[in-house]
PDB file of C-alpha atoms in Angstrom:
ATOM      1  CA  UNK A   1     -64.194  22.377   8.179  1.00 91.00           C
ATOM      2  CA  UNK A   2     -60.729  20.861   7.104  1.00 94.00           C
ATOM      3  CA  UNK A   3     -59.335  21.705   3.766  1.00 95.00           C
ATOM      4  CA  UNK A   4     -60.973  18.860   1.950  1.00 95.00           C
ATOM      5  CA  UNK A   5     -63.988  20.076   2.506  1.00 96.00           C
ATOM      6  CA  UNK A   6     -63.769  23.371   1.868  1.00 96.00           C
ATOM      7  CA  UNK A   7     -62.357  22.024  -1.810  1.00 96.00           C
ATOM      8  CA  UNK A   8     -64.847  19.450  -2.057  1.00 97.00           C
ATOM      9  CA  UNK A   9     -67.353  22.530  -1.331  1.00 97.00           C
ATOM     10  CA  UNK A  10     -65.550  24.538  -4.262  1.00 96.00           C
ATOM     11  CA  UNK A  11     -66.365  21.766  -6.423  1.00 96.00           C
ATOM     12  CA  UNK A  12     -70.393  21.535  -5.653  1.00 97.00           C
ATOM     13  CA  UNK A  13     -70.763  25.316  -5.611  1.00 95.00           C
ATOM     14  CA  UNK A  14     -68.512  25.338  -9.260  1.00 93.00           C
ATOM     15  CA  UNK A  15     -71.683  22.114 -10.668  1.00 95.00           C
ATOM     16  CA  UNK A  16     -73.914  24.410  -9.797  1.00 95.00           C
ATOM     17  CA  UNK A  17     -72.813  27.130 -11.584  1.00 89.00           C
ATOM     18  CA  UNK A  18     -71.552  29.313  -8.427  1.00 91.00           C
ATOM     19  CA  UNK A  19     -68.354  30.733  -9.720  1.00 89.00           C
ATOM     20  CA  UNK A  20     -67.816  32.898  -6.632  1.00 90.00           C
ATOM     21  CA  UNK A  21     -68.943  30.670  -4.293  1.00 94.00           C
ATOM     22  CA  UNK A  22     -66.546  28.102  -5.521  1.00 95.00           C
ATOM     23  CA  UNK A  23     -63.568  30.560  -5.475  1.00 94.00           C
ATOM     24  CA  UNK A  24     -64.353  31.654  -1.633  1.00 95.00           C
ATOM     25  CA  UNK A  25     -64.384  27.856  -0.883  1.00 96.00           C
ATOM     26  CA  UNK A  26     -61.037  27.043  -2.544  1.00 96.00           C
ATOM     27  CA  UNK A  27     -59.177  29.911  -1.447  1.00 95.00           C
ATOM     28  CA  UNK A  28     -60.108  28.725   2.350  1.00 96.00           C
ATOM     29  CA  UNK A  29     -59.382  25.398   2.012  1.00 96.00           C
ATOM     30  CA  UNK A  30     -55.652  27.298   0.356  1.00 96.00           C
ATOM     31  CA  UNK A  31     -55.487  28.686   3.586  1.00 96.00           C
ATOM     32  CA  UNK A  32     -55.633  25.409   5.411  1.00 95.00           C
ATOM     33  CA  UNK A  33     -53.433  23.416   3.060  1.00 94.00           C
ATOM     34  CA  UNK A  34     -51.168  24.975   0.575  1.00 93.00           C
ATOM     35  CA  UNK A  35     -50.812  21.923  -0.945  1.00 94.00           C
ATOM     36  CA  UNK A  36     -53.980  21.084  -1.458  1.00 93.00           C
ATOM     37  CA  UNK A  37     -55.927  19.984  -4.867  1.00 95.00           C
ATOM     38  CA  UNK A  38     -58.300  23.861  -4.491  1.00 95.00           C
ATOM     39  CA  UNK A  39     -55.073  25.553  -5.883  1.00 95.00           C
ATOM     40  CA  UNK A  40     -55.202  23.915  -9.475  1.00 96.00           C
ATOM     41  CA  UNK A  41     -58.819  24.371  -9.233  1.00 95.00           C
ATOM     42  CA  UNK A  42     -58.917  27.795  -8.033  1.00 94.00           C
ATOM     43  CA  UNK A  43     -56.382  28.492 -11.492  1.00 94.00           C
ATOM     44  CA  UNK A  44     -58.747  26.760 -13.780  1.00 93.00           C
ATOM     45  CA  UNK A  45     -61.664  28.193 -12.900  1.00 92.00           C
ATOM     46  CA  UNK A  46     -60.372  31.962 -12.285  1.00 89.00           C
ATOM     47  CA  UNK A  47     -59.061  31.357 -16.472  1.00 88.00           C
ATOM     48  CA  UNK A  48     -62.166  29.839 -17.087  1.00 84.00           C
ATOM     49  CA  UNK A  49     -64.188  33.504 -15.706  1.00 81.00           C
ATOM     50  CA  UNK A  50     -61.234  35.543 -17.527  1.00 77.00           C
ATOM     51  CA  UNK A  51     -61.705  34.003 -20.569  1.00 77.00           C
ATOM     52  CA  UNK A  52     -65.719  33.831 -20.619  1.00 71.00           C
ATOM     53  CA  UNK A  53     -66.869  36.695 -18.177  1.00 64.00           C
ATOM     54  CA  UNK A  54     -63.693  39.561 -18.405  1.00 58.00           C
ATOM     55  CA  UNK A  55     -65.722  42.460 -17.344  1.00 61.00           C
ATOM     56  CA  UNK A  56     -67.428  40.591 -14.229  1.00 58.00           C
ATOM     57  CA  UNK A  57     -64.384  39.443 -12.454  1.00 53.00           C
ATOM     58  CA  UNK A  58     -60.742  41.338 -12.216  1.00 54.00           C
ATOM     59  CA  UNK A  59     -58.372  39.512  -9.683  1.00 55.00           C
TER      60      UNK A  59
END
């Protein structure tokens, strides 16, 4: 899968309500492309669990 698709991935799993899911998919598309859109994601959504779930996830 390119990196797109891995973020575009991210982004389904995150709808659905797949927090870890979607973090797995952005960090590999990361890994592909450094530059690519899954980094802002991956931020917003790891201070959206910190914020809302502090005792489930720890980075």
């Amino acid at each position: 899968m390119t990196s797109r698709e891995y973020y575009e991935e991210g982004n389904e799993n995150r709808r659905k309500g797949d927090f870890a899911a979607a973090i797995n998919s952005y960090i590999k598309a990361i890994e592909l492309d450094a530059e690519s859109p899954a980094v802002e994601a991956k931020a917003m959504l790891e201070d959206i669990m910190n914020f809302y779930n502090k005792d489930a996830y720890n980075p």
